[in-house]
Short mmCIF file of C-alpha atoms in Angstrom, two decimals:
data_model
loop_
_atom_site.label_atom_id
_atom_site.label_comp_id
_atom_site.label_asym_id
_atom_site.label_seq_id
_atom_site.Cartn_x
_atom_site.Cartn_y
_atom_site.Cartn_z
CA MET A 1 121.05 106.48 82.78
CA LYS A 2 118.33 109.23 81.48
CA LYS A 3 119.07 112.87 81.62
CA ILE A 4 117.45 114.16 84.64
CA LEU A 5 116.20 117.68 84.36
CA ILE A 6 115.79 119.14 87.95
CA THR A 7 116.86 122.17 89.34
CA LEU A 8 120.54 121.94 90.41
CA PHE A 9 121.24 121.13 94.04
CA LEU A 10 124.72 121.19 93.25
CA SER A 11 127.24 123.13 90.40
CA LEU A 12 130.01 120.74 90.37
CA SER A 13 133.12 122.29 88.71
CA LEU A 14 136.17 119.69 88.01
CA LEU A 15 139.10 120.80 86.28
CA ALA A 16 141.58 118.06 85.59
CA ALA A 17 144.71 118.98 83.56
CA ILE A 18 148.06 117.62 83.49
CA PRO A 19 151.03 119.56 82.56
CA LEU A 20 153.54 116.73 82.61
CA GLY A 21 156.22 119.23 81.44
CA ALA A 22 155.99 120.82 84.57
CA GLY A 23 158.68 118.43 86.53
CA ALA A 24 161.33 119.49 88.48
CA ILE A 25 164.02 117.96 86.62
CA GLU A 26 166.73 120.08 84.59
CA THR A 27 167.79 118.81 81.13
CA ALA A 28 169.41 120.21 77.69
CA VAL A 29 167.29 117.40 75.95
CA ARG A 30 164.33 119.20 74.19
CA TYR A 31 160.93 117.37 74.73
CA SER A 32 157.36 117.48 75.22
CA VAL A 33 154.64 116.21 76.46
CA ASP A 34 150.83 115.51 74.72
CA GLY A 35 148.30 114.36 77.66
CA ASN A 36 145.35 112.02 76.04
CA TYR A 37 142.16 112.11 78.49
CA ILE A 38 139.86 109.22 77.92
CA VAL A 39 136.50 110.10 79.88
CA LYS A 40 133.43 107.87 80.32
CA ILE A 41 130.60 110.57 80.69
CA PRO A 42 127.39 109.74 82.15
CA ASP A 43 124.82 111.23 79.93
CA TYR A 44 123.39 113.77 82.35
CA ILE A 45 126.84 115.34 83.09
CA GLU A 46 127.87 117.91 80.73
CA ALA A 47 131.50 118.06 80.17
CA ASP A 48 134.25 119.21 77.78
CA THR A 49 137.50 117.84 77.09
CA ASP A 50 140.11 119.10 74.55
CA GLY A 51 142.85 116.32 75.27
CA GLU A 52 144.48 118.52 77.42
CA THR A 53 141.81 119.24 80.22
CA LEU A 54 138.37 117.99 81.37
CA GLU A 55 136.33 120.27 82.85
CA ILE A 56 132.75 119.40 84.14
CA THR A 57 130.64 122.47 84.01
CA ASN A 58 127.26 121.39 84.71
CA ALA A 59 126.57 118.00 86.71
CA VAL A 60 123.08 117.55 87.15
CA ILE A 61 123.22 114.97 89.95
CA PRO A 62 119.83 113.85 91.12
CA PHE A 63 119.25 114.66 94.54
CA ASP A 64 119.19 110.86 96.02
CA TYR A 65 122.77 110.28 93.99
CA GLU A 66 126.37 110.94 94.70
CA ILE A 67 129.18 111.32 91.82
CA THR A 68 132.50 109.58 92.49
CA VAL A 69 135.65 110.10 89.69
CA SER A 70 138.78 108.66 89.48
CA ALA A 71 141.53 108.32 87.22
CA ASP A 72 143.51 105.43 85.70
CA TYR A 73 147.04 105.79 84.76
CA ASP A 74 150.19 103.38 84.10
CA GLY A 75 152.73 106.26 85.45
CA THR A 76 154.51 106.00 81.89
CA LEU A 77 155.59 108.44 79.24
CA ARG A 78 156.37 106.94 75.82
CA LEU A 79 158.43 108.42 73.09
CA GLU A 80 156.19 109.25 70.05
CA ASP A 81 158.47 107.17 67.42
CA GLU A 82 160.07 105.03 69.82
CA PRO A 83 157.41 103.61 72.23
CA ASN A 84 159.78 101.42 74.28
CA ILE A 85 161.65 104.71 75.33
CA THR A 86 159.80 105.84 78.24
CA LEU A 87 159.68 108.09 81.30
CA PRO A 88 158.05 107.54 84.64
CA TYR A 89 155.95 110.14 86.32
CA LYS A 90 153.70 110.68 89.25
CA LEU A 91 150.36 112.22 89.52
CA PHE A 92 149.08 114.58 92.00
CA VAL A 93 145.50 115.76 92.73
CA ASN A 94 145.57 119.36 94.61
CA GLU A 95 149.30 118.57 95.17
CA ASN A 96 148.78 115.21 96.97
CA GLU A 97 150.06 112.50 95.28
CA TYR A 98 147.45 109.97 93.68
CA THR A 99 147.65 106.20 93.70
CA ASN A 100 146.38 104.93 90.43
CA GLY A 101 142.55 104.01 90.27
CA THR A 102 141.43 105.48 93.58
CA VAL A 103 138.67 108.28 94.31
CA PHE A 104 139.78 111.48 93.99
CA LEU A 105 136.46 113.13 94.25
CA LYS A 106 133.03 112.00 95.81
CA GLN A 107 130.09 114.51 95.77
CA SER A 108 126.57 113.85 96.53
CA ALA A 109 123.76 116.50 95.46
CA GLY A 110 122.94 118.92 98.08
CA ASN A 111 126.27 118.73 99.53
CA PRO A 112 126.50 122.04 101.70
CA ASN A 113 129.97 122.67 100.84
CA GLY A 114 128.86 123.98 97.50
CA LYS A 115 131.22 123.95 94.45
CA VAL A 116 134.18 121.35 94.22
CA ALA A 117 137.16 121.51 92.09
CA ALA A 118 140.12 118.97 91.42
CA GLN A 119 143.36 119.96 90.09
CA LEU A 120 145.38 117.00 88.32
CA SER A 121 149.16 117.56 87.89
CA ALA A 122 152.19 115.27 87.13
CA GLU A 123 155.87 115.06 88.04
CA ILE A 124 158.63 113.43 85.83
CA ASN A 125 160.69 111.10 87.98
CA GLU A 126 163.99 110.90 85.75
CA LYS A 127 165.80 113.11 83.57
CA PRO A 128 164.77 112.47 79.80
CA LEU A 129 167.68 111.01 77.50
CA TYR A 130 166.07 111.53 74.31
CA ALA A 131 164.50 114.38 72.42
CA GLY A 132 161.03 114.34 71.18
CA VAL A 133 157.15 113.97 71.91
CA TYR A 134 156.26 111.88 74.76
CA HIS A 135 152.81 110.50 75.10
CA SER A 136 150.50 109.59 78.29
CA THR A 137 146.87 108.22 78.44
CA VAL A 138 144.78 108.80 81.66
CA THR A 139 141.68 107.40 81.86
CA PHE A 140 138.74 109.32 83.83
CA ASP A 141 135.88 107.40 85.25
CA ILE A 142 132.86 109.44 86.36
CA GLN A 143 130.26 106.83 88.32
CA VAL A 144 126.97 108.10 89.56
CA ARG A 145 125.01 105.90 91.82
CA GLU A 146 122.15 105.93 93.98
CA VAL A 147 122.42 106.38 97.49
CA THR A 148 120.86 103.88 99.58
CA GLU A 149 123.06 103.68 102.83
CA THR A 150 125.03 106.39 104.15
CA ASN A 151 127.94 106.76 106.42
CA TYR A 152 127.89 110.00 108.18
CA SER A 153 129.65 110.59 111.49
CA ALA A 154 127.45 112.20 114.49
CA GLU A 155 129.76 115.12 114.12
CA ASP A 156 128.82 115.41 110.47
CA ILE A 157 125.08 115.34 111.43
CA GLU A 158 125.65 117.94 113.86
CA LYS A 159 127.52 120.33 111.93
CA ASN A 160 125.15 119.89 108.86
CA PRO A 161 121.63 121.80 109.02
CA HIS A 162 120.39 119.79 106.31
CA LEU A 163 121.22 116.44 108.07
CA ILE A 164 119.05 115.31 110.97
CA GLY A 165 119.57 111.93 112.74
CA ILE A 166 116.24 110.08 113.12
CA GLY A 167 117.05 106.77 114.32
CA SER A 168 115.32 104.95 117.05
CA THR A 169 118.40 102.97 118.40
CA LYS A 170 120.86 105.64 117.97
CA PRO A 171 119.78 109.09 116.06
CA GLU A 172 122.42 108.57 113.64
CA TYR A 173 121.54 105.09 112.56
CA VAL A 174 119.07 106.76 110.32
CA VAL A 175 119.56 110.22 108.46
CA ALA A 176 117.25 112.51 107.02
CA HIS A 177 119.03 114.39 104.40
CA PHE A 178 117.00 117.60 103.03
CA ASN A 179 117.90 119.47 100.00
CA GLN A 180 118.99 122.99 100.11
CA ASP A 181 115.41 124.55 100.13
CA PHE A 182 113.90 122.01 102.25
CA SER A 183 111.36 121.09 99.50
CA SER A 184 113.03 117.57 99.18
CA VAL A 185 114.27 114.94 101.65
CA ILE A 186 115.88 111.67 101.49
CA ILE A 187 115.88 109.11 104.23
CA THR A 188 118.74 106.61 104.65
CA LYS A 189 120.28 103.62 106.83
CA ASN A 190 123.38 105.35 108.10
CA GLY A 191 126.25 103.34 109.07
CA GLU A 192 126.95 99.63 108.86
CA ASN A 193 125.86 99.26 112.31
CA SER A 194 122.53 100.72 111.60
CA ASP A 195 119.09 98.72 112.00
CA GLY A 196 117.27 101.13 109.85
CA LYS A 197 114.78 101.98 112.35
CA MET A 198 113.10 105.29 111.95
CA ARG A 199 112.15 106.99 115.58
CA GLY A 200 108.46 108.26 116.23
CA TRP A 201 107.24 111.56 117.18
CA ASN A 202 104.15 113.22 118.85
CA ALA A 203 102.17 115.18 116.34
CA ARG A 204 103.75 118.07 114.66
CA THR A 205 106.97 117.56 115.96
CA SER A 206 108.99 115.68 113.56
CA PRO A 207 111.85 117.60 111.65
CA PHE A 208 109.16 117.04 108.37
CA CYS A 209 106.57 118.79 109.97
CA GLU A 210 108.73 121.99 111.09
CA HIS A 211 109.36 121.91 107.06
CA LYS A 212 105.75 121.13 106.08
CA ASP A 213 105.20 124.31 104.21
CA SER A 214 108.15 123.56 102.09
CA LEU A 215 108.38 119.81 101.77
CA THR A 216 106.86 118.29 98.67
CA GLU A 217 108.77 115.04 98.15
CA ALA A 218 110.14 112.52 100.46
CA THR A 219 112.34 109.39 99.35
CA VAL A 220 113.01 106.59 101.60
CA LYS A 221 116.06 104.37 100.60
CA LYS A 222 116.20 100.59 100.91
CA GLY A 223 117.65 99.52 104.41
CA VAL A 224 115.08 101.76 106.17
CA VAL A 225 112.55 99.39 107.78
CA ASN A 226 109.62 101.52 108.98
CA ILE A 227 108.15 104.82 108.80
CA GLY A 228 107.81 106.49 112.50
CA SER A 229 104.72 107.83 114.13
CA THR A 230 103.29 111.20 112.81
CA ALA A 231 106.57 111.46 110.94
CA PHE A 232 104.80 113.59 107.84
CA TYR A 233 101.77 114.60 110.19
CA GLU A 234 99.88 117.45 108.38
CA CYS A 235 102.33 117.77 105.70
CA SER A 236 99.88 119.04 103.12
CA ASN A 237 102.15 120.10 100.34
CA ILE A 238 104.15 116.95 100.02
CA SER A 239 102.97 115.21 96.84
CA ASP A 240 105.54 112.53 96.20
CA VAL A 241 106.51 109.63 98.51
CA HIS A 242 108.48 106.79 97.47
CA LEU A 243 108.68 103.76 99.90
CA PRO A 244 110.97 100.86 99.08
CA ASP A 245 110.74 97.09 99.54
CA GLY A 246 111.79 96.15 102.99
CA ILE A 247 109.55 98.56 104.71
CA THR A 248 107.90 96.27 107.35
CA GLU A 249 105.37 98.89 109.20
CA ILE A 250 104.10 102.36 108.88
CA SER A 251 103.27 103.45 112.19
CA ARG A 252 100.21 105.69 113.50
CA TYR A 253 99.47 109.04 111.99
CA ALA A 254 102.68 108.62 109.67
CA PHE A 255 101.08 110.20 106.80
CA ASN A 256 97.91 111.71 108.38
CA GLY A 257 96.90 115.24 106.93
CA CYS A 258 98.83 114.81 103.78
CA SER A 259 96.43 116.38 101.48
CA SER A 260 98.23 116.59 98.28
CA LEU A 261 99.48 112.89 98.19
CA GLN A 262 98.11 111.42 95.08
CA SER A 263 99.68 107.98 95.03
CA ILE A 264 101.85 105.65 97.38
CA TYR A 265 103.44 102.37 96.71
CA LEU A 266 103.26 99.78 99.74
CA SER A 267 105.34 96.93 99.17
CA ASN A 268 104.33 93.42 100.24
CA ASP A 269 106.91 93.40 102.81
CA ILE A 270 104.85 95.66 105.02
CA LYS A 271 103.20 93.73 107.81
CA LYS A 272 101.44 96.44 109.73
CA ILE A 273 99.80 99.83 108.94
CA ASN A 274 98.86 101.53 112.12
CA SER A 275 95.86 103.47 113.12
CA TYR A 276 95.12 106.69 110.96
CA ALA A 277 98.47 106.27 108.97
CA PHE A 278 96.66 108.08 105.78
CA ALA A 279 93.83 109.47 107.53
CA GLY A 280 92.94 113.08 105.55
CA CYS A 281 94.91 112.01 102.31
CA SER A 282 92.19 113.46 100.26
CA ALA A 283 94.10 113.30 96.86
CA LEU A 284 94.88 109.39 97.24
CA THR A 285 92.61 108.03 94.44
CA GLN A 286 93.48 104.28 94.51
CA ILE A 287 95.38 101.95 96.96
CA THR A 288 96.88 98.47 96.94
CA LEU A 289 97.42 96.99 100.31
CA PRO A 290 100.21 94.60 100.83
CA LYS A 291 98.91 91.04 100.37
CA ASP A 292 100.12 89.44 103.50
CA LEU A 293 98.71 92.48 105.65
CA ASP A 294 95.90 90.48 108.01
CA LYS A 295 94.33 93.48 109.54
CA ILE A 296 93.35 96.88 108.67
CA GLU A 297 93.65 99.34 111.66
CA ASP A 298 91.22 101.85 113.06
CA GLY A 299 90.80 105.04 110.94
CA VAL A 300 93.60 104.04 108.47
CA PHE A 301 92.00 105.54 105.18
CA SER A 302 89.55 107.55 107.07
CA ASN A 303 88.53 110.87 105.25
CA CYS A 304 90.35 110.05 102.19
CA SER A 305 87.87 111.78 100.07
CA GLY A 306 89.51 111.05 96.72
CA LEU A 307 89.90 107.49 97.09
CA THR A 308 87.91 105.52 94.33
CA SER A 309 89.12 101.92 94.65
CA VAL A 310 90.94 99.87 97.33
CA THR A 311 92.66 96.38 96.72
CA ILE A 312 92.47 94.54 99.82
CA GLY A 313 94.72 91.03 100.17
CA ASP A 314 92.97 87.90 100.87
CA LYS A 315 94.45 87.37 104.45
CA VAL A 316 92.62 90.36 105.87
CA THR A 317 90.51 88.96 108.62
CA LYS A 318 89.61 92.34 110.22
CA ILE A 319 88.72 95.88 108.99
CA GLY A 320 88.89 98.46 112.05
CA SER A 321 86.71 101.25 113.38
CA SER A 322 86.58 104.21 110.96
CA SER A 323 88.84 102.75 108.70
CA PHE A 324 87.36 104.03 105.51
CA SER A 325 85.00 106.44 106.79
CA SER A 326 84.15 109.52 104.83
CA CYS A 327 85.83 108.23 101.75
CA GLY A 328 83.21 109.78 99.63
CA SER A 329 84.43 108.68 96.32
CA LEU A 330 84.84 105.00 97.49
CA ASN A 331 82.10 103.56 94.82
CA ALA A 332 82.73 99.69 95.39
CA ILE A 333 84.66 97.52 97.71
CA GLU A 334 85.69 93.70 97.30
CA LEU A 335 85.94 92.59 100.71
CA PRO A 336 88.51 89.62 101.26
CA PRO A 337 86.76 86.10 101.57
CA ASN A 338 88.16 85.40 105.21
CA LEU A 339 87.09 88.75 106.80
CA GLN A 340 85.60 88.19 110.14
CA SER A 341 84.78 91.58 111.49
CA ILE A 342 83.97 95.21 110.42
CA GLY A 343 84.41 97.88 113.17
CA PHE A 344 82.12 100.54 114.12
CA TRP A 345 81.91 103.36 111.49
CA ALA A 346 84.32 101.61 109.22
CA PHE A 347 82.64 102.37 105.93
CA ARG A 348 80.54 105.46 107.49
CA TYR A 349 79.60 108.40 105.00
CA CYS A 350 81.03 106.33 101.87
CA ASN A 351 78.50 108.18 99.78
CA SER A 352 79.16 107.12 96.49
CA LEU A 353 79.38 103.00 97.62
CA GLU A 354 76.66 101.27 95.84
CA THR A 355 76.79 97.63 96.69
CA VAL A 356 78.20 95.71 99.43
CA GLU A 357 78.51 91.75 99.47
CA LEU A 358 79.64 90.47 103.04
CA PRO A 359 81.68 87.15 102.82
CA GLU A 360 79.88 84.43 105.03
CA SER A 361 82.88 84.77 107.63
CA ALA A 362 81.93 88.43 108.45
CA LEU A 363 79.89 87.52 111.36
CA SER A 364 81.01 90.68 113.77
CA LEU A 365 79.75 93.98 112.09
CA GLY A 366 80.05 97.34 114.27
CA SER A 367 77.65 100.02 114.92
CA HIS A 368 77.33 102.22 111.79
CA ALA A 369 79.44 100.25 109.84
CA PHE A 370 77.50 101.41 106.64
CA SER A 371 75.35 104.00 107.95
CA ASP A 372 75.14 107.27 106.08
CA CYS A 373 76.08 105.53 102.67
CA ARG A 374 73.62 107.50 100.61
CA LYS A 375 73.71 105.54 97.27
CA LEU A 376 74.09 102.04 98.71
CA ARG A 377 71.65 100.31 96.93
CA GLN A 378 72.34 96.70 98.04
CA ILE A 379 73.88 95.08 100.76
CA ARG A 380 73.97 91.21 101.17
CA LEU A 381 74.32 89.95 104.85
CA PRO A 382 76.12 86.78 105.50
CA GLU A 383 73.57 83.62 106.31
CA LYS A 384 75.00 82.60 109.56
CA LEU A 385 74.82 86.27 110.80
CA THR A 386 73.18 86.76 114.53
CA GLU A 387 72.95 90.39 114.92
CA ILE A 388 72.34 93.53 112.82
CA PRO A 389 73.90 95.91 114.98
CA ASP A 390 73.02 99.67 115.99
CA ALA A 391 72.52 101.75 113.05
CA LEU A 392 74.24 99.04 110.70
CA VAL A 393 72.82 100.78 107.41
CA TYR A 394 71.41 103.72 109.15
CA LYS A 395 70.28 106.60 106.62
CA CYS A 396 71.04 104.44 103.70
CA SER A 397 68.28 106.48 101.67
CA ALA A 398 68.91 104.38 98.35
CA LEU A 399 68.77 100.92 99.73
CA GLU A 400 66.12 99.26 97.77
CA HIS A 401 65.69 95.63 99.58
CA ILE A 402 67.68 93.75 102.31
CA ASP A 403 67.32 90.10 103.49
CA ILE A 404 67.55 89.36 107.12
CA PRO A 405 69.18 86.28 107.44
CA ASN A 406 66.78 83.73 109.40
CA GLY A 407 69.59 83.44 112.41
CA VAL A 408 69.43 87.16 113.40
CA THR A 409 68.02 87.51 116.92
CA LYS A 410 68.33 91.14 117.38
CA ILE A 411 67.97 94.12 115.33
CA GLY A 412 69.87 96.84 117.01
CA SER A 413 68.90 100.40 117.68
CA TRP A 414 68.33 102.73 114.48
CA GLY A 415 69.84 99.41 112.75
CA LEU A 416 67.50 99.92 109.46
CA SER A 417 66.37 103.34 110.07
CA GLY A 418 66.13 105.86 107.57
CA CYS A 419 66.32 103.61 104.72
CA ARG A 420 63.70 105.49 103.09
CA LYS A 421 63.63 102.95 100.01
CA LEU A 422 62.80 100.05 101.57
CA SER A 423 59.47 99.26 100.18
CA SER A 424 58.68 95.79 102.00
CA LEU A 425 60.66 93.99 104.88
CA HIS A 426 60.08 90.70 106.17
CA ILE A 427 61.23 89.91 109.87
CA PRO A 428 62.27 86.12 110.15
CA ASN A 429 61.28 84.21 113.24
CA SER A 430 64.75 84.34 114.81
CA VAL A 431 64.47 88.10 115.68
CA ILE A 432 63.20 88.37 119.32
CA THR A 433 64.71 91.96 120.06
CA LEU A 434 64.01 95.07 118.39
CA GLY A 435 66.33 98.06 119.65
CA ARG A 436 65.07 101.25 119.92
CA LEU A 437 63.76 102.95 116.72
CA SER A 438 65.46 100.02 114.62
CA LEU A 439 62.71 100.36 112.04
CA ASN A 440 62.07 103.98 112.10
CA ASN A 441 61.48 106.29 109.10
CA LEU A 442 61.00 103.69 106.34
CA THR A 443 59.33 106.14 104.38
CA SER A 444 58.55 103.91 101.37
CA LEU A 445 57.70 100.94 103.47
CA THR A 446 53.87 99.72 102.50
CA ALA A 447 54.13 96.58 104.85
CA PHE A 448 55.91 94.65 107.41
CA THR A 449 55.80 90.98 107.32
CA VAL A 450 56.19 87.91 109.87
CA GLU A 451 55.28 84.53 109.76
CA GLU A 452 52.13 83.31 111.83
CA ASN A 453 54.22 81.47 114.21
CA HIS A 454 56.43 84.15 115.17
CA PRO A 455 57.50 83.96 118.65
CA VAL A 456 57.46 87.80 119.64
CA LEU A 457 55.77 89.86 116.43
CA PHE A 458 52.64 90.08 114.71
CA ALA A 459 51.69 91.66 111.69
CA GLU A 460 48.20 92.43 110.59
CA ASP A 461 47.46 94.45 107.50
CA GLY A 462 51.00 95.19 107.34
CA ILE A 463 51.28 96.98 110.49
CA LEU A 464 53.72 95.80 113.21
CA TYR A 465 52.54 94.58 116.78
CA SER A 466 53.85 92.60 119.48
CA LYS A 467 53.02 89.11 119.53
CA ASP A 468 50.17 89.58 121.87
CA LYS A 469 49.04 92.93 119.57
CA THR A 470 48.99 94.92 122.88
CA LYS A 471 51.77 97.02 121.75
CA LEU A 472 51.60 99.11 118.52
CA LEU A 473 55.41 98.90 117.26
CA TYR A 474 55.43 100.49 113.61
CA PHE A 475 52.83 101.79 111.04
CA PRO A 476 54.39 101.47 107.66
CA CYS A 477 55.05 104.90 106.53
CA ALA A 478 53.80 104.43 103.04
CA LYS A 479 50.57 102.57 103.80
CA ASN A 480 47.80 104.44 101.79
CA ILE A 481 45.38 105.23 104.20
CA SER A 482 44.07 108.56 105.95
CA ARG A 483 42.73 107.04 108.64
CA TYR A 484 43.40 104.58 111.33
CA THR A 485 41.81 103.22 114.32
CA VAL A 486 43.92 101.66 117.06
CA PRO A 487 42.73 98.08 117.72
CA GLU A 488 41.26 97.35 121.20
CA SER A 489 43.72 95.21 122.14
CA VAL A 490 46.49 97.69 121.94
CA THR A 491 47.25 99.39 125.07
CA GLU A 492 50.83 100.74 124.36
CA LEU A 493 52.08 103.01 121.49
CA GLY A 494 55.50 102.61 121.04
CA GLU A 495 58.01 105.36 120.17
CA SER A 496 57.80 106.73 116.53
CA CYS A 497 55.18 104.30 115.76
CA PHE A 498 53.68 106.84 113.49
CA GLY A 499 57.07 108.40 112.64
CA LEU A 500 56.89 109.95 109.03
CA CYS A 501 53.49 108.51 108.18
CA SER A 502 52.46 111.61 105.99
CA THR A 503 49.42 110.15 104.80
CA LEU A 504 47.56 109.69 107.99
CA THR A 505 45.15 112.58 108.55
CA ASP A 506 43.07 110.91 111.43
CA ILE A 507 43.65 108.37 114.13
CA TYR A 508 41.17 107.14 116.49
CA VAL A 509 42.58 106.15 119.96
CA GLY A 510 40.29 104.66 122.70
CA ASN A 511 40.30 104.52 126.31
CA GLN A 512 42.47 101.00 126.63
CA VAL A 513 45.67 102.81 125.55
CA THR A 514 47.38 103.70 128.70
CA VAL A 515 51.04 103.80 127.72
CA ILE A 516 51.99 106.31 125.39
CA ASP A 517 55.64 106.93 124.48
CA SER A 518 56.62 110.66 123.95
CA GLY A 519 57.81 110.20 120.70
CA ILE A 520 55.04 108.29 118.89
CA PHE A 521 54.61 110.90 115.79
CA GLY A 522 58.68 111.21 115.72
CA ASN A 523 59.07 114.15 112.97
CA MET A 524 55.91 113.69 111.26
CA LYS A 525 53.33 116.12 110.35
CA ARG A 526 51.06 115.38 113.40
CA PRO A 527 47.24 114.33 112.52
CA PHE A 528 44.42 114.97 114.16
CA VAL A 529 43.58 112.51 117.06
CA HIS A 530 40.11 111.23 118.02
CA THR A 531 39.86 110.06 121.87
CA PRO A 532 37.39 109.84 124.45
CA ALA A 533 37.59 112.38 126.93
CA GLY A 534 39.57 111.75 130.11
CA SER A 535 41.40 109.09 128.08
CA ALA A 536 45.34 108.84 128.36
CA MET A 537 45.78 109.88 124.86
CA GLU A 538 43.68 113.09 125.50
CA GLN A 539 46.19 114.37 128.41
CA PHE A 540 48.93 113.24 125.86
CA CYS A 541 47.58 115.29 123.22
CA ALA A 542 46.97 118.53 125.63
CA ALA A 543 50.08 118.38 126.99
CA ASN A 544 51.86 118.11 123.53
CA ASN A 545 49.82 120.28 121.49
CA ILE A 546 48.24 118.12 119.39
CA PRO A 547 44.93 118.85 118.00
CA TYR A 548 42.38 116.38 119.15
CA ASP A 549 38.67 116.24 119.90
CA ASN A 550 36.47 113.60 121.59
CA VAL A 551 34.60 112.13 118.66
CA MET A 552 34.96 108.70 118.10
CA GLN A 553 33.52 106.63 114.94
#
């Protein structure tokens, strides 16, 4: 095992000496004892032995490990020149008789009891009959193992301020073991009856939140099966989280606001990651989701502003609302082939996302699912899509082209609004409903096109009207003309029908127009209106401070 150079959580001092000549037997025979120590020392434990004593001076025990020390001996002294001549002896640890091979020292890193020492001694059982030097060998075995399960009693936990019971079934079934300065914590299954289930908390009430200013590392050991709700909520200094295989669920808000967390391993054993579990983890750059995950819950990775790539398993059928919203560094996303639905705001404000290809199965799309994706240039919609929801690509100002599938019956409110690089838009015959401002602020659009037999829409010279040409729906913002006369058939001017048409300087509106929406000009610089005296348009201009005269062409 490699040497681990970390700040010492424990300074362990072990002195093992066997003054075998110190027995209680009196004799006139002159003899002496030469103790021989054989030591197996892990390479990160500093130890010295001179043949008579063993001293461990600097045991660098990793926080999530423990050290055990035992000694093997045969209880027999042998005369140097005559090995068949023997003396029996007993070994003692701290004056208690020691049984061969049992553990006489067990120590975990971070143990609050501090320095531990063990003194070995021996006592001769029989009176020596022969003079000379007697030999014995004691073999020390130092084992260091990773702690995956612990066995603290409820009383142990109560007495130790660095141990906290966090089990769901019983508090003592799962233990959080903090180091001395509360910068690191290990979470283990505790006791043979433990089910490994961690409890949940309300926001900012978990023991980890209580030490969020000092906590930088958390290690969960195998045997623990879940991460409780809001467990590490807003632990903004935690940078290293180690999750084992065997975790099956990460509860809601578990790591929400862990803004220093840079990476995390999510094993394929995880079946559910609950809402907002990693929201606000702004230092996360890459995520590989468990392959058997079938749903990405609401807000799971929202506001992960550093996230650049996500690997989603093929079994995911639903991406929840706001699941990746405000992931401003996410520049690509490969959606799974069996995806059926994407919730509202799912990818909103993903300002680095450039292309999106929706699988054919993704027929349920939430409002604002891709709105405000300022670099989105291309999005492919499923051929069998029946509705473009409200604000689907609202303010996707880099979007250059979009094909509306022939089967879409509705374009929701603000559905394509603000796509300022769309230069043309063909509306298929299947579209019978245009939501409020669905085609507003398309500032590069030079023409709308519809087929001659469209049931509800009509396009002439690139301008969009109702089928009977009684309502002006949208004047293409980039149509390069400065003067426009509203056709005599038009009796109604729809909302924002002239929105952001910056080239228009003069509009001629006759008496036949009687219905005028209050927002026909949107946020554009208003043109000069020419309309007959007493017309509805004159009244509208007067009420809204729009310059006009009564001179018609």
